[in-house]
Coordinates of C-alpha atoms in Angstrom, one line a residue:
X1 CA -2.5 -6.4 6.7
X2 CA -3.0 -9.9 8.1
X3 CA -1.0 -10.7 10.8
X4 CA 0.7 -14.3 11.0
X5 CA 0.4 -16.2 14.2
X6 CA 4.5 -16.2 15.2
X7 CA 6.1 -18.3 17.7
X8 CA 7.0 -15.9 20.5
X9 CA 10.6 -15.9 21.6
X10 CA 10.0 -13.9 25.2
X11 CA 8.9 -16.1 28.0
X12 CA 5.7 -15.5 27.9
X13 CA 2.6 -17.4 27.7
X14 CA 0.9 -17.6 24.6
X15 CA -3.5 -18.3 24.7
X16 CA -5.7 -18.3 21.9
X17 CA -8.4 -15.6 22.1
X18 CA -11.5 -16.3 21.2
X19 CA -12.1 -16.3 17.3
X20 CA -14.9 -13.2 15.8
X21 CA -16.5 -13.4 12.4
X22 CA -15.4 -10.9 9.8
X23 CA -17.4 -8.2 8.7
X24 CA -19.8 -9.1 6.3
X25 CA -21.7 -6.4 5.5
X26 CA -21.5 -2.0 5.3
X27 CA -20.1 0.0 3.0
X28 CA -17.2 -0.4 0.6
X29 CA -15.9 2.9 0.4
X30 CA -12.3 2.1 -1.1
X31 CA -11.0 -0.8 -3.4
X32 CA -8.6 -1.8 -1.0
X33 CA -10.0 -2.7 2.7
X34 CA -7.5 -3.8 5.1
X35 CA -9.3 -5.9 7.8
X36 CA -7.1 -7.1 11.1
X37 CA -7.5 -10.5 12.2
X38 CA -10.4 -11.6 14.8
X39 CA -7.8 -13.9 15.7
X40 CA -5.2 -12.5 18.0
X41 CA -2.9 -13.7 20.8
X42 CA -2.7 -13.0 24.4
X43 CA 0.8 -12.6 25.8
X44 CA 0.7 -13.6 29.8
X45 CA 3.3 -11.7 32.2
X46 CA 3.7 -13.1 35.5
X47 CA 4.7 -10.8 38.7
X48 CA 8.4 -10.5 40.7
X49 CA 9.7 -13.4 42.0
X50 CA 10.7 -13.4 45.7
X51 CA 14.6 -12.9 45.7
X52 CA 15.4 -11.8 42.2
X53 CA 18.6 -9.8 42.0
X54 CA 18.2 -6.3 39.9
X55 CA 18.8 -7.8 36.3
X56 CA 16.7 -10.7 36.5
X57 CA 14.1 -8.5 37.9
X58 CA 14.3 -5.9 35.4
X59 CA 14.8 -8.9 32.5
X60 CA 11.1 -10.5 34.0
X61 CA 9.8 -6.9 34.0
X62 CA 10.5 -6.6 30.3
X63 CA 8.4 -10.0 29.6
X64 CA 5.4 -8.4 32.2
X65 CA 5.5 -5.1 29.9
X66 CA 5.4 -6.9 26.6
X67 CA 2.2 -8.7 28.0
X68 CA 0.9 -5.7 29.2
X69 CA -1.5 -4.8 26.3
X70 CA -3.7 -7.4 27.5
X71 CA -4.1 -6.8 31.2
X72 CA -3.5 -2.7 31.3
X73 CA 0.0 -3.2 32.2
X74 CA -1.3 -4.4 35.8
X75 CA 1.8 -7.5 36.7
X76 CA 4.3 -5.0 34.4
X77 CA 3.4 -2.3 37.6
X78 CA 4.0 -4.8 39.9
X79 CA 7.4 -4.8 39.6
X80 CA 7.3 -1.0 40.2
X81 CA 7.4 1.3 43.2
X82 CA 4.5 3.1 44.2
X83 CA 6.2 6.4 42.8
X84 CA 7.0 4.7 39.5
X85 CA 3.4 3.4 39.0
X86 CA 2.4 6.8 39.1
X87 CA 4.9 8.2 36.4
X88 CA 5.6 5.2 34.0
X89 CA 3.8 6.2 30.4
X90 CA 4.0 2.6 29.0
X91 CA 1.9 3.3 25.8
X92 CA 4.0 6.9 25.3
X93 CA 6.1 5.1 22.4
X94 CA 6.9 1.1 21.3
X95 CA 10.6 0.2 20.6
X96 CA 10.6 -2.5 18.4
X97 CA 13.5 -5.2 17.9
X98 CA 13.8 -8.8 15.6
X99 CA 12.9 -11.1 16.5
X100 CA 16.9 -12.3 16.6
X101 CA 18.1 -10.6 18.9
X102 CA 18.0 -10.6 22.9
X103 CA 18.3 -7.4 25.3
X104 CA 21.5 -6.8 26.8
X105 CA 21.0 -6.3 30.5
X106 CA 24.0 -5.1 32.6
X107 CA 24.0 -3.4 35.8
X108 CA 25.1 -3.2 39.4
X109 CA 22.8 -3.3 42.9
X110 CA 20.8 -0.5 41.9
X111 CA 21.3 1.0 38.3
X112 CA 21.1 -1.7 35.6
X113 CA 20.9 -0.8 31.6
X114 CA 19.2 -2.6 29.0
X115 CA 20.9 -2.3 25.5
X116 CA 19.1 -3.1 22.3
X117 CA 18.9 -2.8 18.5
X118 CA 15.7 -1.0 17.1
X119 CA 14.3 -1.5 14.1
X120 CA 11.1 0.5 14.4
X121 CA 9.3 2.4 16.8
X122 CA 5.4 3.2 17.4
X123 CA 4.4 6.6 18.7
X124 CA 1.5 7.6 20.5
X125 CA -0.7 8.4 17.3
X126 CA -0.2 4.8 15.7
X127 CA 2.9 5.9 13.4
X128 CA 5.3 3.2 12.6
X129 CA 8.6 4.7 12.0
X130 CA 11.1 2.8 10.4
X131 CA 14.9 3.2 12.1
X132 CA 18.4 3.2 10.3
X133 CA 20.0 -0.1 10.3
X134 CA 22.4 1.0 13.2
X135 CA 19.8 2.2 15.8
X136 CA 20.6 1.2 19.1
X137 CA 18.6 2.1 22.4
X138 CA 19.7 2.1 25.9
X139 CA 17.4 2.4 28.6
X140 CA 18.4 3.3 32.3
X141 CA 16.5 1.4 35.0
X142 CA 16.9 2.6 38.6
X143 CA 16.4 0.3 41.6
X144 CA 15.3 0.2 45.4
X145 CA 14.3 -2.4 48.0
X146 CA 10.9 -2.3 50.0
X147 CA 10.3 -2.8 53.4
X148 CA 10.2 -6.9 52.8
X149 CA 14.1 -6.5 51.1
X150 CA 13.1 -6.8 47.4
X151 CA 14.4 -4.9 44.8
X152 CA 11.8 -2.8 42.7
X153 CA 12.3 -0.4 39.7
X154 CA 12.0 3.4 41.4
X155 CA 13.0 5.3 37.8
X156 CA 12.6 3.7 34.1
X157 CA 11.8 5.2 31.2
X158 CA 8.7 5.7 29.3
X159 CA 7.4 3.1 26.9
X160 CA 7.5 -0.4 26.0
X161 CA 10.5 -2.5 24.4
X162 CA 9.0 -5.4 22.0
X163 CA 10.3 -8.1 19.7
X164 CA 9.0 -7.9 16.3
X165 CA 6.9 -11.5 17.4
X166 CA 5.4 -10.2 20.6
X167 CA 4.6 -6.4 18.7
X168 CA 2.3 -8.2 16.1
X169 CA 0.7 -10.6 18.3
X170 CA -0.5 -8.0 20.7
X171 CA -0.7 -4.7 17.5
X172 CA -2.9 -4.9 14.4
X173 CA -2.3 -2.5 11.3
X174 CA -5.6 -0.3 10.2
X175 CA -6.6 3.0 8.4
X176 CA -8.1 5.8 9.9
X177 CA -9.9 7.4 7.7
X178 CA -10.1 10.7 6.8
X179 CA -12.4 12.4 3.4
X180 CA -10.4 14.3 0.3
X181 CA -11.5 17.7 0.1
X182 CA -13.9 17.4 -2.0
X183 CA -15.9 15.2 0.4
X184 CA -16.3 12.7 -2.3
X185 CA -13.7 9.5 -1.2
X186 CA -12.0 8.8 1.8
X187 CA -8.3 8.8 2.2
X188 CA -6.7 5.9 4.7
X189 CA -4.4 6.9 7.2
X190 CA -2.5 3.7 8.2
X191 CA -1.8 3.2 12.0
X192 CA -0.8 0.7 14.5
X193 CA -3.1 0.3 17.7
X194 CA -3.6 -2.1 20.3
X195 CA -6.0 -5.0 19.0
X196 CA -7.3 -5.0 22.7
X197 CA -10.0 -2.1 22.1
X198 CA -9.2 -1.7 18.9
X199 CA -12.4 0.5 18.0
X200 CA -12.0 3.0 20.7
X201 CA -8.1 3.8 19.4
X202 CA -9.4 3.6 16.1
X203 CA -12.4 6.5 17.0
X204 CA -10.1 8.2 19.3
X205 CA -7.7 9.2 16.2
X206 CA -10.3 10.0 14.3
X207 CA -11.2 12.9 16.6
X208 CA -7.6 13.9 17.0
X209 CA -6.9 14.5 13.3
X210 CA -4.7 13.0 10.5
X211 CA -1.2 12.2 11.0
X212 CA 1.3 15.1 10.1
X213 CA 2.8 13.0 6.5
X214 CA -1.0 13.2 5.5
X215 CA -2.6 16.1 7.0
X216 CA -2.5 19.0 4.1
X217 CA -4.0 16.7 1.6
X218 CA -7.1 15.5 3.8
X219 CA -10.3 17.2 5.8
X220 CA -12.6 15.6 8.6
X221 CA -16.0 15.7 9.3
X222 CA -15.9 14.7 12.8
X223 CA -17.1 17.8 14.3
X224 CA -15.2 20.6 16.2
X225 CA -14.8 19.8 20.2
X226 CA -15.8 16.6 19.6
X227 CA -15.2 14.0 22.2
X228 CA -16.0 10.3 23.4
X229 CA -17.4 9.8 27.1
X230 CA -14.8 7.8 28.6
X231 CA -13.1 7.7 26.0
X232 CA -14.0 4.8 24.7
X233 CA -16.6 3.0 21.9
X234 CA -19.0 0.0 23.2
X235 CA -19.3 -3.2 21.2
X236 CA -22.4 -5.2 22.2
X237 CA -23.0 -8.4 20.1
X238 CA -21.6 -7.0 17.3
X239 CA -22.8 -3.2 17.7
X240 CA -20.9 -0.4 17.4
X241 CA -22.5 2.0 19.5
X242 CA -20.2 5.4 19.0
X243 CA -21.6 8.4 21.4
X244 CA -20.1 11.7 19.9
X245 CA -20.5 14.7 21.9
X246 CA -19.3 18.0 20.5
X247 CA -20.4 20.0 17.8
X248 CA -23.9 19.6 16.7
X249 CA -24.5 19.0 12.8
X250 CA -27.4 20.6 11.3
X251 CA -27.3 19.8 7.7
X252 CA -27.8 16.4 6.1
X253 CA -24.4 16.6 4.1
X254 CA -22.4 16.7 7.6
X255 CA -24.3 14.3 9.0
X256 CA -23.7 11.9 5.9
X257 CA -19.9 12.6 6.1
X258 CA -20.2 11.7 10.0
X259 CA -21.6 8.5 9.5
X260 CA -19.6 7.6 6.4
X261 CA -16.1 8.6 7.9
X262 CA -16.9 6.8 11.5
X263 CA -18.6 3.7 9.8
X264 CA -15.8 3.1 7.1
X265 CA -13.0 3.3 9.9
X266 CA -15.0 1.3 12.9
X267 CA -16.1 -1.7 10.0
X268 CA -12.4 -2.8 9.7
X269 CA -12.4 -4.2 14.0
X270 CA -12.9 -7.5 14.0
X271 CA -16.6 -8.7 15.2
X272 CA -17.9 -5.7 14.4
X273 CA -21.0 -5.8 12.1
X274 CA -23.0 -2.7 12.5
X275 CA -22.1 1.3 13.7
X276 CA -24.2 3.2 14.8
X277 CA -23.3 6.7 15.3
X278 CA -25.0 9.8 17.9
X279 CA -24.1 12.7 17.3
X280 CA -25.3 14.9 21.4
X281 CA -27.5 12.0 21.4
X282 CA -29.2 12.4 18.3
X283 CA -28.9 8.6 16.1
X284 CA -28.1 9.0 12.7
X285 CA -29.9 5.7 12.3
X286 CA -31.7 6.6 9.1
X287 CA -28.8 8.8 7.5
X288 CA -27.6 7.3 4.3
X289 CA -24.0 6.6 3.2
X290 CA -23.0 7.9 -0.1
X291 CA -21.5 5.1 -2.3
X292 CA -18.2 6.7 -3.0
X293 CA -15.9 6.8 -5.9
X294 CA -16.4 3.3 -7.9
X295 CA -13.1 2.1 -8.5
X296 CA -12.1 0.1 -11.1
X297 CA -8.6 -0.8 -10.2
X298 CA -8.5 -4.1 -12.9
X299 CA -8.7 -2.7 -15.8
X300 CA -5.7 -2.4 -18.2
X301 CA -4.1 -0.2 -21.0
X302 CA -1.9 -0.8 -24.0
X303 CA -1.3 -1.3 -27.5
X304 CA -1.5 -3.8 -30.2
X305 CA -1.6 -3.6 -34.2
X306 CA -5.2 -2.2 -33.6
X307 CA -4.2 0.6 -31.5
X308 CA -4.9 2.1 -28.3
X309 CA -6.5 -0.9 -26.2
X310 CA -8.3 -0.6 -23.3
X311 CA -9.5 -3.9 -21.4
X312 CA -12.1 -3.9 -18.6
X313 CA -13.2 -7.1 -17.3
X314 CA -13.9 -9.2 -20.4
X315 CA -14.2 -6.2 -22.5
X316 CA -11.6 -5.1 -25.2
X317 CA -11.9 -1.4 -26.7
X318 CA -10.0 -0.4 -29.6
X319 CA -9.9 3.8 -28.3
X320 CA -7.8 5.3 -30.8
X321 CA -7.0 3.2 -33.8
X322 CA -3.5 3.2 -34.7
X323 CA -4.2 5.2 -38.3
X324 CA -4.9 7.9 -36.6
X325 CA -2.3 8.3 -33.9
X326 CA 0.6 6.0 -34.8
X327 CA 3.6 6.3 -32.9
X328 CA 1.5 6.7 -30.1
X329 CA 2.8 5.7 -26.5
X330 CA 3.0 5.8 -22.6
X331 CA -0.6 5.2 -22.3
X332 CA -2.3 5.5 -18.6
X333 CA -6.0 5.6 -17.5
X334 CA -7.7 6.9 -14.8
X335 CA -9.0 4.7 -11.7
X336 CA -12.5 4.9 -11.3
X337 CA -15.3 3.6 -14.4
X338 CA -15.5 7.5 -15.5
X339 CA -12.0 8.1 -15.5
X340 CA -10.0 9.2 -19.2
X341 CA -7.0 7.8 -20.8
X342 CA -3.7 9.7 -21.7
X343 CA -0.8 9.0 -24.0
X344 CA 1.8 10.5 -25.6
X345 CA 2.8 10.6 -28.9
X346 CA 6.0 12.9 -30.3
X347 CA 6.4 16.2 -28.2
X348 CA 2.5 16.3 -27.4
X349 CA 0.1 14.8 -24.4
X350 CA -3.3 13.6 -25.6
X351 CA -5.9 12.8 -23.6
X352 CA -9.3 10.1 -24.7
X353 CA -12.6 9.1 -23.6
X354 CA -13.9 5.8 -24.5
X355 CA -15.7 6.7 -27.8
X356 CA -14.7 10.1 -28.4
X357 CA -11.6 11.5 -30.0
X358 CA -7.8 12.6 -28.8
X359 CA -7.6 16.2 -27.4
X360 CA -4.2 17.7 -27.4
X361 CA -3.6 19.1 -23.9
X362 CA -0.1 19.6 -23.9
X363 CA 3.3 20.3 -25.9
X364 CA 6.8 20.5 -24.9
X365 CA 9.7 18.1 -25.4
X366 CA 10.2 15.3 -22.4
X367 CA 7.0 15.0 -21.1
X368 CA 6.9 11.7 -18.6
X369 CA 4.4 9.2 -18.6
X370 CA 0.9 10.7 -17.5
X371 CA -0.4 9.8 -14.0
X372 CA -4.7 10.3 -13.9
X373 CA -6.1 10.8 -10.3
X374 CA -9.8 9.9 -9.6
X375 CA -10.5 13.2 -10.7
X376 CA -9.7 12.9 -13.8
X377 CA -6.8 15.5 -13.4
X378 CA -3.8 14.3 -15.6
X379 CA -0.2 14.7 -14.0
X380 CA 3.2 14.6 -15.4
X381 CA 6.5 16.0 -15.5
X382 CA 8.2 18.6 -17.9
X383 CA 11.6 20.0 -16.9
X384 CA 11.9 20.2 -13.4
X385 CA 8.3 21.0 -13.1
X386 CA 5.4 18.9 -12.3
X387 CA 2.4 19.8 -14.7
X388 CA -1.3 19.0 -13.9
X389 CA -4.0 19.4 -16.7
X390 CA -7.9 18.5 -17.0
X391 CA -8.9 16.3 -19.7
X392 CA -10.1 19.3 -22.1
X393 CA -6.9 21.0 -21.5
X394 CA -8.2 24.3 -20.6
X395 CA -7.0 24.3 -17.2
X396 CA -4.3 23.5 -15.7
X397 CA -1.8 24.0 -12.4
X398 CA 2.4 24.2 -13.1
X399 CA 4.2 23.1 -9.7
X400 CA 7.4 24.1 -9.3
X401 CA 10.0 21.4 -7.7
X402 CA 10.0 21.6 -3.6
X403 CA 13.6 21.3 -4.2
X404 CA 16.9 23.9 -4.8
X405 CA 19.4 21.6 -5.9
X406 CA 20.2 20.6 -9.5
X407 CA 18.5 17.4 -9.4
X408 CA 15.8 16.7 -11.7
X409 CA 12.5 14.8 -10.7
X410 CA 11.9 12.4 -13.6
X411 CA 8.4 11.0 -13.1
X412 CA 5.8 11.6 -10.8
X413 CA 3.0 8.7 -10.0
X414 CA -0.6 10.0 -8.0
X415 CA -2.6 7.5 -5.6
X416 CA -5.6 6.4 -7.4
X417 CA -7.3 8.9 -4.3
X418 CA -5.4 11.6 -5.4
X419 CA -4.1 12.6 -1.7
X420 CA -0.3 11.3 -2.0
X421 CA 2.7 11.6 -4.9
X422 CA 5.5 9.3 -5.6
X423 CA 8.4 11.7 -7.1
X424 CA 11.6 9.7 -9.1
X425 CA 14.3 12.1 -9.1
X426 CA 18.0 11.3 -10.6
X427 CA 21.4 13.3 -10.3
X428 CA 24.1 13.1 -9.4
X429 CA 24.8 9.4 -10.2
X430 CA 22.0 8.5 -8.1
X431 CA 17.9 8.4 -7.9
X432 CA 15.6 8.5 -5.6
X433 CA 12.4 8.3 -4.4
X434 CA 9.6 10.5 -2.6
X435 CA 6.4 10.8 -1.3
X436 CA 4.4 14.0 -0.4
X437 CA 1.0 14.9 0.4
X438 CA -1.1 16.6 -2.4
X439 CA -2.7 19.6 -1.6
X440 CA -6.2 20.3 -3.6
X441 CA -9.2 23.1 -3.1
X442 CA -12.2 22.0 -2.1
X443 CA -13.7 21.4 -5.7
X444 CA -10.3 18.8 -5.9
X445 CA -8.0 21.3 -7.9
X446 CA -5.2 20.5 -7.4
X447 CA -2.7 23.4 -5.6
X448 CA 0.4 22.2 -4.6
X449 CA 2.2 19.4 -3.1
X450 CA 3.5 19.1 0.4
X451 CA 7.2 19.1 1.6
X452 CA 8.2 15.5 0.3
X453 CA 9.2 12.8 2.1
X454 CA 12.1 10.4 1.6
X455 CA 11.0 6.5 0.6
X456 CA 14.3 4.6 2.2
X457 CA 15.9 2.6 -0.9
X458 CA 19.5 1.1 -1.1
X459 CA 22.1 2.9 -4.0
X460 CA 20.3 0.8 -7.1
X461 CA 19.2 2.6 -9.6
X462 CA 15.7 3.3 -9.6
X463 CA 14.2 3.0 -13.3
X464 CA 9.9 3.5 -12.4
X465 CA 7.5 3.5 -9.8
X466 CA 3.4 3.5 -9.2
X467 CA 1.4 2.8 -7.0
X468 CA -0.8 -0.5 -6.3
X469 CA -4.2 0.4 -4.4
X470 CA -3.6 3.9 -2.2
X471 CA -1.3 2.9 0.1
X472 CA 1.7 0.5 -1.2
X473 CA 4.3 2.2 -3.4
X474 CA 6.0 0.1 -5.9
X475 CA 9.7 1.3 -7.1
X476 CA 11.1 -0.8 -9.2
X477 CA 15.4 -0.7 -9.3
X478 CA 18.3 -1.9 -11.5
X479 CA 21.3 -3.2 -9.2
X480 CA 24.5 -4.4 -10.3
X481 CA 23.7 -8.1 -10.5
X482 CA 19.9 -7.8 -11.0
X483 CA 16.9 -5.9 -10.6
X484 CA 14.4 -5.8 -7.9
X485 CA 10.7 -4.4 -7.1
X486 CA 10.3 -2.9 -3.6
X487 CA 6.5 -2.8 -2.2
X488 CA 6.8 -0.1 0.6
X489 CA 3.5 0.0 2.1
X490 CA 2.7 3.1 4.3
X491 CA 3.7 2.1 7.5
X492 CA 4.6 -1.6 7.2
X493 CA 8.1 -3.2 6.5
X494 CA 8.9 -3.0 3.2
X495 CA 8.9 -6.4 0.9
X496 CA 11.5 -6.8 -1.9
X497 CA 11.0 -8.9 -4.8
X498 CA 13.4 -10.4 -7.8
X499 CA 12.6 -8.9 -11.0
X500 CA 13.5 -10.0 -14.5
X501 CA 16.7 -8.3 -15.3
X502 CA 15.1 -6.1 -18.4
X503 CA 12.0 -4.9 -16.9
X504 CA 11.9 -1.4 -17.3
X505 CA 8.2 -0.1 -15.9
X506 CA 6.1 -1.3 -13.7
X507 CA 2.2 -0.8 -12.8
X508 CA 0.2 -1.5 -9.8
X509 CA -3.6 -2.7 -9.4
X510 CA -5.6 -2.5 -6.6
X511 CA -3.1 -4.5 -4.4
X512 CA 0.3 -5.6 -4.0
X513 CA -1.0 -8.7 -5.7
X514 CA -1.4 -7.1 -8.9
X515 CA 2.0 -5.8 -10.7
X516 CA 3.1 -5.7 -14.1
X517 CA 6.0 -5.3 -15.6
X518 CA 7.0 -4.3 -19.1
X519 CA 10.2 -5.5 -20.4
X520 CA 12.6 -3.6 -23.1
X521 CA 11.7 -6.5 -25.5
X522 CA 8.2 -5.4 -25.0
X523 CA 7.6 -8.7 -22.9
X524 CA 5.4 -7.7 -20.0
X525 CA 5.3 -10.0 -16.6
X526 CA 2.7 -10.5 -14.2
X527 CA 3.3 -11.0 -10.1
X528 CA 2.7 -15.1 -9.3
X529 CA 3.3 -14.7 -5.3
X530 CA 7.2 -14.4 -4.7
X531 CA 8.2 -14.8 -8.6
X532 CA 6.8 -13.6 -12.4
X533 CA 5.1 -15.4 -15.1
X534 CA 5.1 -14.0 -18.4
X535 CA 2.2 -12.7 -20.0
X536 CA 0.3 -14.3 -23.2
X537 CA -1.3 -10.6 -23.6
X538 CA -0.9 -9.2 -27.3
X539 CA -0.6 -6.0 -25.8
X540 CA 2.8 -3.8 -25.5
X541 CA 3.2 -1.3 -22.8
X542 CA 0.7 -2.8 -21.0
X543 CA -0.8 -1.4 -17.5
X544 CA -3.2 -1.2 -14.8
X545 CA -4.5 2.5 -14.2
X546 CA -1.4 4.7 -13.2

């Protein structure tokens, strides 16, 4: 996510760092690469002033800490005793605050409290976490003189406190990425680090493992024991240079993984050209990178007089005339160039190749509109139960709802990876939204999916949701006065957008960017930045792959 170059509203002093050149060059292992900005901001704290009573000194210690990313928190501990220094964790969490709002500091000679607002905070593994709207912290700073008379902070608590300004001028959002287990395409794992050595965080969670909302779905190939000397990754003009100890991989296939998984995570750091990757100090120089799935994200899906349409690039394919199949509808297709279409007509779920015929691969009343993973596996929901079938229809997996109560789950979308769910579920009078890991064997079967976790929506209705590119859900909601689509990207604030009043699904490409929406009138709308534009497309149910 590119960060925006905000006006800070802390005292600090604001100096542009040098600028680095994107990458250019390495291997596109995903349709959608998320690539910080070389150009960042250094936030300048200065040290105590002589005769500061104990709120202005903790209120100038709070500007010291928020610059303390770029000088290893060195002025913030000078505003610390000596037995303070030694127990203060500053990068133990991040409380995060808008930009807004100003910290209430109270407090007598030697206890004063600072009294905040929260809207987010970052914990040690890069995990932004959303707070309710009413979070509120309050933080407990103890006091002392020295032997020159000046009051120093003796006890504080753990962490920073930032504004939503000084967080993204000194934090940068990136994947860490981890392979499905099949070993075939690499999952991201979005995290907030430090831009100041960026690529040592970034390698440093690699080696600890996935975050906990993605863990079940994903497997690693950095090797067992594995570890960094020093902790940390050298960049020399450009270079990479990542020293794993650990482990020792014998076989070509591990060593590939290695090198794929360390390269596709390192390339996103600004000014960073090349990796190159030892694993006990032998160079995996000369190991190639396999290509990976190849997406094809822009292709769409309807139907016209003609039939079942499928458009890729400036392609149109008629794929099942409409003599053979009419009342045909709900039509999906896969994300990568291999991948198979799906559509429903009556009770039954068909799915097509490009040039081949309709297979019947499933019956039963209310079957929702298909979902196709990269591996061609074909999801949707029957009942309460979420049913996953191959393309010939001789195999399949039935899930049973992760849930006891009496709601029903509606619809169920799959990441074009295949590693996360978006769940619709109404009751009740309300609906909802979820998101849970998917669990698969190691041939990509899937198994199961993971205990769900809530998306955070307002009380309007929710009417469809997909997904654009692997990490950005897209729910689209009916209010009272009018209807909205929310982007909630894994990890970031979510973005809410005006919709037209009758759309009634909506599909995602390979980025936020690209979202349809079909209308009940069969109108279908396109995403223009902020607003819609309608379509001139003769097709009707038109989407990207879903």
């Amino acid at each position: 996510m590119r960060r925006k170059i905000l006006t800070m509203v802390m005292a600090c002093t604001l100096v542009l760092a040098g600028c680095s050149s994107l990458p250019s060059s390495g291997p596109v292992t995903s349709f959608e690469r998320d690539i910080p900005d070389a150009e960042s901001l250094v936030l300048k704290g200065y040290g105590p002033v002589a005769g500061s009573t104990p709120d202005i000194l903790v209120r100038d210690f709070l500007r010291a800490s928020a610059a303390g990313l770029s000088d290893d928190f060195q002025v913030a501990r000078s505003y610390l005793t000596d037995r303070a220094k030694a127990a203060w964790r500053p990068e133990s969490q991040v409380q995060i605050y808008s930009d807004d709002q100003t910290p209430f500091v109270t407090g007598d000679a030697s206890t004063v409290s600072v009294s905040i607002g929260v809207n987010a905070v970052v914990t040690p593994d890069g995990s932004y976490e959303e707070q309710a709207a009413s979070s509120k912290t309050s933080l407990k700073y103890k006091l002392t003189t020295n032997s020159l008379g000046e009051w120093r902070i003796d006890e504080l608590p753990d962490g920073v406190l930032l504004s939503q300004s000084s967080f993204h001028a000194v934090y940068t959002q990136a994947s860490v990425y981890f392979f499905a287990p099949d070993y075939r395409a690499l999952v991201p794992d979005r995290r907030w680090y430090p831009v100041r050595r960026l690529e040592s965080h970034l390698m440093q969670a690699l080696i600890e493992g996935p975050s906990s909302d993605i863990a079940s779905a994903v497997v690693s190939a950095i090797p067992a024991g594995a570890r960094l000397p020093l902790q940390q990754v050298a960049v020399t003009a450009g270079v990479a240079d990542v020293q794993l100890e650990g482990e020792y991989l014998v076989s070509s296939e591990q060593q590939e993984a290695l090198k794929w998984q360390v390269t596709s995570t390192l390339a996103q750091v600004p000014g960073v050209t090349e990796v190159r990757v030892q694993n006990n100090g032998m160079r995996l120089d000369d190991v190639a990178i396999p290509a990976g799935p190849t997406w094809t994200m822009d292709k769409r899906v309807g139907f016209n007089k003609s039939g079942l349409v499928l458009r890729d690039r400036s392609f149109t394919t008629v794929v099942v005339p409409a003599s053979e199949q009419p009342g045909a509808h709900a039509a999906s297709v896969g994300p990568v160039d291999s991948s198979p279409l799906a559509f429903i007509n009556g009770d039954k779920l068909f799915s097509v190749r490009v040039g081949g015929k309709p297979v019947q691969i499933l019956e039963s009343e209310g079957i929702s509109r298909p979902s196709i993973d990269r591996l061609d596996w074909i999801w949707t929901v029957v009942g309460n139960e979420v049913v996953v079938t191959n393309p010939a229809g001789d195999d399949s997996v039935r899930i049973a709802s992760p849930w006891q109560d009496d709601r029903s789950i509606k619809s169920i979308s799959i990441s074009p990876d295949g590693a996360r769910a978006l769940l619709r579920r109404d009751g009740d009078g309300s609906s909802s939204v979820w998101m849970a890991a998917v669990k698969r064997n190691a041939q990509g079967k899937p198994a199961g999916i993971d205990v769900p976790r809530r998306v955070e929506l307002d009380a309007a209705e929710v009417l469809d949701v997909s997904w654009a590119g692997n990490t950005s859900a897209l729910i689209l909601q009916r209010g009272d006065e009018a209807s909205k689509v929310t982007i909630s990207s894994l990890g970031s604030v979510p973005e809410t957008l005006e919709a037209p009043a009758d759309a009634i699904r909506i599909s995602g490409g390979a980025t936020p960017q690209a979202v349809l929406l079909d209308t009940k009138d069969e109108a279908i709308y396109s995403r223009f930045g902020v607003s819609w534009r309608s379509s001139t497309t003769d097709l009707v149910e038109e989407s990207y792959p879903h």
